[in-house]
Coordinates of C-alpha atoms in Angstrom, one line a residue:
X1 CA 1.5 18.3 -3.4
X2 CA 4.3 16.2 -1.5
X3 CA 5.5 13.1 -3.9
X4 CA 6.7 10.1 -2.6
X5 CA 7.7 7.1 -4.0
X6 CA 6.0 3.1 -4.0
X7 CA 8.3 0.3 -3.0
X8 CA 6.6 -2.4 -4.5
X9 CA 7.1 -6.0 -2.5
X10 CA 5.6 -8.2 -5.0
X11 CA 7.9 -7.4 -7.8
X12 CA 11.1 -6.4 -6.5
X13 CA 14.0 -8.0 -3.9
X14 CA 14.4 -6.8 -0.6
X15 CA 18.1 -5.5 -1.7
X16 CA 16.6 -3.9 -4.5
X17 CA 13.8 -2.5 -2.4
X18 CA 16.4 -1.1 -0.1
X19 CA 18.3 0.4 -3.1
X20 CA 15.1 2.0 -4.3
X21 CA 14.4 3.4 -1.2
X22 CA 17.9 5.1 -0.9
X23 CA 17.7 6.4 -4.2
X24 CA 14.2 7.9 -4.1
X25 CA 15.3 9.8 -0.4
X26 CA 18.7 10.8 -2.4
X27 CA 16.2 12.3 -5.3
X28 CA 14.1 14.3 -2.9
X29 CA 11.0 12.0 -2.7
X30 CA 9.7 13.5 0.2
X31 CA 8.2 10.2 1.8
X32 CA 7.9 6.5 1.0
X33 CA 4.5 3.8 0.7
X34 CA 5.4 0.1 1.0
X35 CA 3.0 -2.9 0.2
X36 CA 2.6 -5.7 2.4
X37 CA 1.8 -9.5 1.1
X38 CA 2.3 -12.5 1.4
X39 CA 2.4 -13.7 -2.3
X40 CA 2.6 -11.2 -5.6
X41 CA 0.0 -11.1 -7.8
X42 CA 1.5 -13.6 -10.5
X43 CA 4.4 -15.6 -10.7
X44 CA 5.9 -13.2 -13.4
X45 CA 6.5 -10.5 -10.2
X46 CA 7.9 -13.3 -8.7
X47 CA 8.5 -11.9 -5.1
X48 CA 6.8 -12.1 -1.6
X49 CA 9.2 -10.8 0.9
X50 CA 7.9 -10.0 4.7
X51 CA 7.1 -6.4 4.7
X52 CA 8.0 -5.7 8.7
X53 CA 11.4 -6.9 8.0
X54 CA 12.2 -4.3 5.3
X55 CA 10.6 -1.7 7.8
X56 CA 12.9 -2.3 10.0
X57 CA 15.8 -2.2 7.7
X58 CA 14.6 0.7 6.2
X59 CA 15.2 2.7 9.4
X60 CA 18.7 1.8 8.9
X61 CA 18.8 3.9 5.6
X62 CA 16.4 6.3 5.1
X63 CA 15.0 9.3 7.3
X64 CA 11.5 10.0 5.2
X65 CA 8.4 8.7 6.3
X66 CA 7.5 5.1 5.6
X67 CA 3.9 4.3 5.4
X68 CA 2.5 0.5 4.9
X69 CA 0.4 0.2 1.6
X70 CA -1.6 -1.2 3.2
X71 CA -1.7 -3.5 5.4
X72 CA -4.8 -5.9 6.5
X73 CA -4.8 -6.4 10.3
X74 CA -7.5 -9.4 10.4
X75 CA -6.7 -12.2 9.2
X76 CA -3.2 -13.4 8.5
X77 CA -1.8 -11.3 11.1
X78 CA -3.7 -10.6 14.7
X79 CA -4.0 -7.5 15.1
X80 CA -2.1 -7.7 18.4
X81 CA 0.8 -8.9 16.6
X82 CA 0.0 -5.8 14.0
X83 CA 0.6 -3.6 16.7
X84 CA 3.8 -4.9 18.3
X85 CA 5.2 -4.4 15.0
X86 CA 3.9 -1.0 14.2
X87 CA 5.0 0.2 17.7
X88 CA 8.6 -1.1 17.3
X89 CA 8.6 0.2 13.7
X90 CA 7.1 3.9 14.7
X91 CA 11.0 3.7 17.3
X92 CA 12.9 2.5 14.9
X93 CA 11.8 5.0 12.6
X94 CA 12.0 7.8 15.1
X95 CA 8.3 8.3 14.8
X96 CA 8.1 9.2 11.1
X97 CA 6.2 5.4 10.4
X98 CA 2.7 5.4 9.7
X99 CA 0.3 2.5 9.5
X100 CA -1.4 2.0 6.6
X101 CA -4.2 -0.2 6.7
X102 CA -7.3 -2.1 4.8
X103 CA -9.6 -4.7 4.3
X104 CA -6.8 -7.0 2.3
X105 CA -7.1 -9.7 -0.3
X106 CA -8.1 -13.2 -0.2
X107 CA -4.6 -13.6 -1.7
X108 CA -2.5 -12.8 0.7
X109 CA -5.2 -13.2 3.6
X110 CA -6.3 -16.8 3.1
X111 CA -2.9 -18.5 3.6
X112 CA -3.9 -19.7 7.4
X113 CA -6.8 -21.6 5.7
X114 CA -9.6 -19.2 7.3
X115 CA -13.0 -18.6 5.7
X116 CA -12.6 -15.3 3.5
X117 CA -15.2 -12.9 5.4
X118 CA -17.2 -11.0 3.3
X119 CA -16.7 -7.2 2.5
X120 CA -18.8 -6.0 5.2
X121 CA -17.9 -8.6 7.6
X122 CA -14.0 -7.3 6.8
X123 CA -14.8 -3.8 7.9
X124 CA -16.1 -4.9 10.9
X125 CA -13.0 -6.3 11.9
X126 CA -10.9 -3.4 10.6
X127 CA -12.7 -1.3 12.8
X128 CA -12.8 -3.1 15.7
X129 CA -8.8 -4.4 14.8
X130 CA -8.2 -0.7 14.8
X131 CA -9.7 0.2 18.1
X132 CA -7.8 -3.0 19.9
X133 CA -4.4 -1.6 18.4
X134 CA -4.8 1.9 19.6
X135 CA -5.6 0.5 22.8
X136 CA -2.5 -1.5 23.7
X137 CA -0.4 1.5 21.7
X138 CA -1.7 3.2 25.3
X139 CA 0.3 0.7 27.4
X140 CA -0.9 -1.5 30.4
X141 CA -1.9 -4.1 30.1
X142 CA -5.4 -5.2 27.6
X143 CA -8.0 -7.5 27.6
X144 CA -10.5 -7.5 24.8
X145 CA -13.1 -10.4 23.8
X146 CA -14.5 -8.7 20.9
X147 CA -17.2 -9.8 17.9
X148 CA -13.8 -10.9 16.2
X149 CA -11.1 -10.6 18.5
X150 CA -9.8 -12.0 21.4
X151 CA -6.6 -10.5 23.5
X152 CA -5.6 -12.0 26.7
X153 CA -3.8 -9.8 28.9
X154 CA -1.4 -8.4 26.6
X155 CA 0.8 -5.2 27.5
X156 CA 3.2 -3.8 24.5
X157 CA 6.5 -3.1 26.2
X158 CA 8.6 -1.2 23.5
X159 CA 6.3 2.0 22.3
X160 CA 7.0 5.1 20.2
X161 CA 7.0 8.7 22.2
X162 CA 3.5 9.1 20.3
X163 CA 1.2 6.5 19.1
X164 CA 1.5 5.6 15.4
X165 CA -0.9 7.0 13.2
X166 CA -3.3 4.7 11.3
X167 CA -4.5 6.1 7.9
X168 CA -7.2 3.6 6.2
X169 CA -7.3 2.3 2.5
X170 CA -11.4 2.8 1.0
X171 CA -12.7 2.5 -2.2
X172 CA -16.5 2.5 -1.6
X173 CA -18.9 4.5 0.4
X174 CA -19.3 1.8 2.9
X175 CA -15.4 2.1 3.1
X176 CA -15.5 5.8 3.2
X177 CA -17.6 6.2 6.1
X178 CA -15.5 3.6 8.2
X179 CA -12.3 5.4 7.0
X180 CA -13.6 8.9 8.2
X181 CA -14.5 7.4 11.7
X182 CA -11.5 5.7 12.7
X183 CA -8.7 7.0 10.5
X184 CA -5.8 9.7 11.2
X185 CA -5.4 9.8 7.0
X186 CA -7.1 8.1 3.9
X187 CA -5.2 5.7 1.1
X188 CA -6.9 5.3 -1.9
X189 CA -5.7 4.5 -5.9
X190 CA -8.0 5.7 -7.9
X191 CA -8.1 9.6 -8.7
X192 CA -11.5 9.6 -7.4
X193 CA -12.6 13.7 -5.9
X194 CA -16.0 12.7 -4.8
X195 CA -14.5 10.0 -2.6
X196 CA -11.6 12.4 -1.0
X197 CA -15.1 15.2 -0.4
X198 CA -16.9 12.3 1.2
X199 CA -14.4 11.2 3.5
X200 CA -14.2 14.9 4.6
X201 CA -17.6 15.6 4.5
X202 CA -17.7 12.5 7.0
X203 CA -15.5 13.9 9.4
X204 CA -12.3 12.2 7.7
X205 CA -9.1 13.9 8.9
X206 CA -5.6 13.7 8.2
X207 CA -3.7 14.1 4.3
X208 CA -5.5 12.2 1.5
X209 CA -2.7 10.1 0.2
X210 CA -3.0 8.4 -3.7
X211 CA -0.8 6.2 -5.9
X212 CA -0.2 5.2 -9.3
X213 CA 2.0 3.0 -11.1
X214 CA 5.0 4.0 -14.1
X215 CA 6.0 1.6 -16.3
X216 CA 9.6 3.8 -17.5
X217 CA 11.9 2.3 -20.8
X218 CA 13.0 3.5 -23.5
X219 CA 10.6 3.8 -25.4
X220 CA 6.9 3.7 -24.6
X221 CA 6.2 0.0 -26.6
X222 CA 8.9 -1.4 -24.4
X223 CA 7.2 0.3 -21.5
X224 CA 4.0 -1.1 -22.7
X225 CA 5.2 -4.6 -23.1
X226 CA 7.1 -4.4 -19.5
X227 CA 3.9 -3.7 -17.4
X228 CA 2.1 -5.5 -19.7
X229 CA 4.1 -8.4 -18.3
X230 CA 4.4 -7.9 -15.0
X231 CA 1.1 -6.2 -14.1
X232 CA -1.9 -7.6 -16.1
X233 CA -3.8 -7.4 -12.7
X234 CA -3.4 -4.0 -12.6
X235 CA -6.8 -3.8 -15.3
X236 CA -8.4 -6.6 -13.7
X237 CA -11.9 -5.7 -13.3
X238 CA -14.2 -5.6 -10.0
X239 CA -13.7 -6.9 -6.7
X240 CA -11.7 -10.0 -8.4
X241 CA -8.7 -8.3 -6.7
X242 CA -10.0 -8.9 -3.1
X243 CA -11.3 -12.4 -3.4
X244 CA -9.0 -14.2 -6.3
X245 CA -6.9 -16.0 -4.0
X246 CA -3.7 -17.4 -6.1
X247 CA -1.2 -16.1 -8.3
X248 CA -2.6 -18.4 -11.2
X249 CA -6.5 -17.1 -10.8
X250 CA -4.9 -13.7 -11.6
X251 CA -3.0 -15.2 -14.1
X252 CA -5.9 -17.0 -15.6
X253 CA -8.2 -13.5 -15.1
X254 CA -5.3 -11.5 -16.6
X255 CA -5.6 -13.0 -20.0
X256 CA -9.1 -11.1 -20.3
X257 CA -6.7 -8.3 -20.1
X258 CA -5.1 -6.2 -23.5
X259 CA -1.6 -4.2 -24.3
X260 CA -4.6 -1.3 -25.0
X261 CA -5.8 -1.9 -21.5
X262 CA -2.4 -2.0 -19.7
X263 CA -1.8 1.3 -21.9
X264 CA -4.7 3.0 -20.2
X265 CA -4.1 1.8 -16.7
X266 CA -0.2 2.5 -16.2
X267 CA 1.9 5.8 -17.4
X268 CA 4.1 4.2 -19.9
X269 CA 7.4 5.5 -21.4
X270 CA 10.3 7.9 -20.7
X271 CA 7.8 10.9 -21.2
X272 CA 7.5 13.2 -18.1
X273 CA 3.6 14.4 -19.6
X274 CA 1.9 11.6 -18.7
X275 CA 3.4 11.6 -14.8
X276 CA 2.6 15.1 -14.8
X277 CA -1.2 14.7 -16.1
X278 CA -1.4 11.7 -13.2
X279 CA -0.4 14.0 -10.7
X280 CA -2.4 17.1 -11.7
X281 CA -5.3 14.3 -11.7
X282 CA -4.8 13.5 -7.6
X283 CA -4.0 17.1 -7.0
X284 CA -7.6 17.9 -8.4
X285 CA -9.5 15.4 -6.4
X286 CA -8.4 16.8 -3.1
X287 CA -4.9 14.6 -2.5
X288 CA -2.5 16.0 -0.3
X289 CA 0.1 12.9 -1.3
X290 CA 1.0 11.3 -4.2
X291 CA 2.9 7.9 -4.8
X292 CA 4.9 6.6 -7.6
X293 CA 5.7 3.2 -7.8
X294 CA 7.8 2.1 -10.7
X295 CA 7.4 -1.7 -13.1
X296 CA 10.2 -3.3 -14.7
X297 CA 14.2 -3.1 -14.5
X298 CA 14.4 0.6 -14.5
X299 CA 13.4 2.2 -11.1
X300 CA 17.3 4.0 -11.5
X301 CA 15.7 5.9 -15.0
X302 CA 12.0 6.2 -13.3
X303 CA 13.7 8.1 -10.0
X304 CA 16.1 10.3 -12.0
X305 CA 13.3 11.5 -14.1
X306 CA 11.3 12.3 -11.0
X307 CA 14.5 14.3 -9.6
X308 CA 14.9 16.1 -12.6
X309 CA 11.5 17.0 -13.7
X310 CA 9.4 17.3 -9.9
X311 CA 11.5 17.3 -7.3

């Protein structure tokens, strides 16, 4: 099992994201995952920066693997656009960038003022988003006029040695079987084994990769009370999550959500048991990777326990 750590954008600056990211390589995390929005879930996180900007700068610091957490190629970004930056992220990064992608959020996704597609609609236009990037990754020059896309005689100049890899985020079957036909790799956060077998039973290849959020302090109530804060969303219910689209309808939808129910959803504390039980969990379900993205003002403690205890 290869562990990696979770820069997360919606909480943390980009100078603290950089520092995080130093840290974790200096630890022996043995790859990174970093998410991509536009807004955080709540004004409590408090932080939005542009995700391709701190790829780049990344590349400047680090020399593990970066993989976006995901990214949604549809709406706020064309997927042209998408691919220009993925290309010129996989040279900055020397190949080791991988582009992680998904069906997205009406939070983050609705900011042009486009109609929210529905789920089905969404992986339509993953797929066929998917297909258009790969194609200009080839070079030459590419003209599409797709069921959702249009490109107009667009040629990507800058391009890696080897086309990036594009691993797909899925939580449903519908998801799955998408994921297993266009995917290099598979993203999911939920410990899920019959979802890993279906995506290989589908002809899904690549690592499985999984993540999971730690909430460290000293002391688990503090750690409690800390993601409790910051991450109320994190029990939200549903598909809320993917069409919600403000800060304050999470913040209105997080007050359905208990301490008790924080306590359940993120590994509170300075304990190492409960990390340890998280990871034997993906390990179990067929996951190749696993992720640890940290809440609250003590990422320094979080990576130094994951040095010492599993790395």
């Amino acid at each position: 099992m290869r562990i990696g750590y979770f820069l997360s954008s919606e909480e943390y600056t980009p100078t603290q994201l950089i520092e995080q990211a130093t840290l974790a390589q200096d630890a022996g995390f043995a790859s990174l995952w970093i998410s991509d929005h536009f807004h955080p879930w709540n004004d409590e996180q408090g932080q939005g920066p542009f995700v391709w900007s701190l790829i780049g700068a990344l590349s400047q610091v680090v020399t593990i693997p970066v993989t976006t957490a995901v990214t949604c190629p549809i709406q706020r970004i064309h997927p042209a656009i998408t691919a220009q930056a993925a290309a010129t992220s996989a040279v900055l990064h020397e190949g080791r960038f991988v582009l992680g992608v998904g069906t997205g959020e009406a939070l983050n996704e609705h900011v042009t003022g486009e109609r929210w597609p529905s789920a089905g609609e969404r992986l339509e236009m993953l797929e066929e988003s998917v297909a258009v990037m790969r194609e200009l990754w080839q070079g030459g020059f590419v003209s599409h006029r797709g069921r959702h896309f249009t490109v107009d005689q667009a040629r990507l100049y800058t391009l890696p040695d080897q086309p990036p890899q594009v691993y797909v985020s899925a939580f449903g079957p519908k998801a799955i079987d998408v994921a297993a036909r266009i995917a290099d790799g598979y993203i999911s956060t939920m410990p899920d084994g019959d979802l890993v077998t279906r995506y290989r039973e589908k002809g899904g290849k690549g690592p499985a990769q999984g993540g999971f959020k730690g909430s460290w302090a000293p002391t688990e109530e503090e750690a409690v009370t800390t993601a409790y804060r910051l991450w109320p969303n994190a029990a939200v219910p549903g598909e809320l999550s993917q069409v919600l689209p403000s800060p304050r309808h999470f913040e209105q939808a997080s007050q359905l959500v208990t301490e008790e129910m924080i306590r359940d959803a993120i590994v509170c504390g300075p304990d190492p048991a409960g990390h340890r039980e998280q990871i034997r969990a993906y390990e179990k379900a067929g996951f190749d990777e696993i992720y640890i993205a940290n809440t609250g003002p003590h990422y320094r403690e979080l990576i130094e326990m994951y040095r010492r205890e599993f790395l």
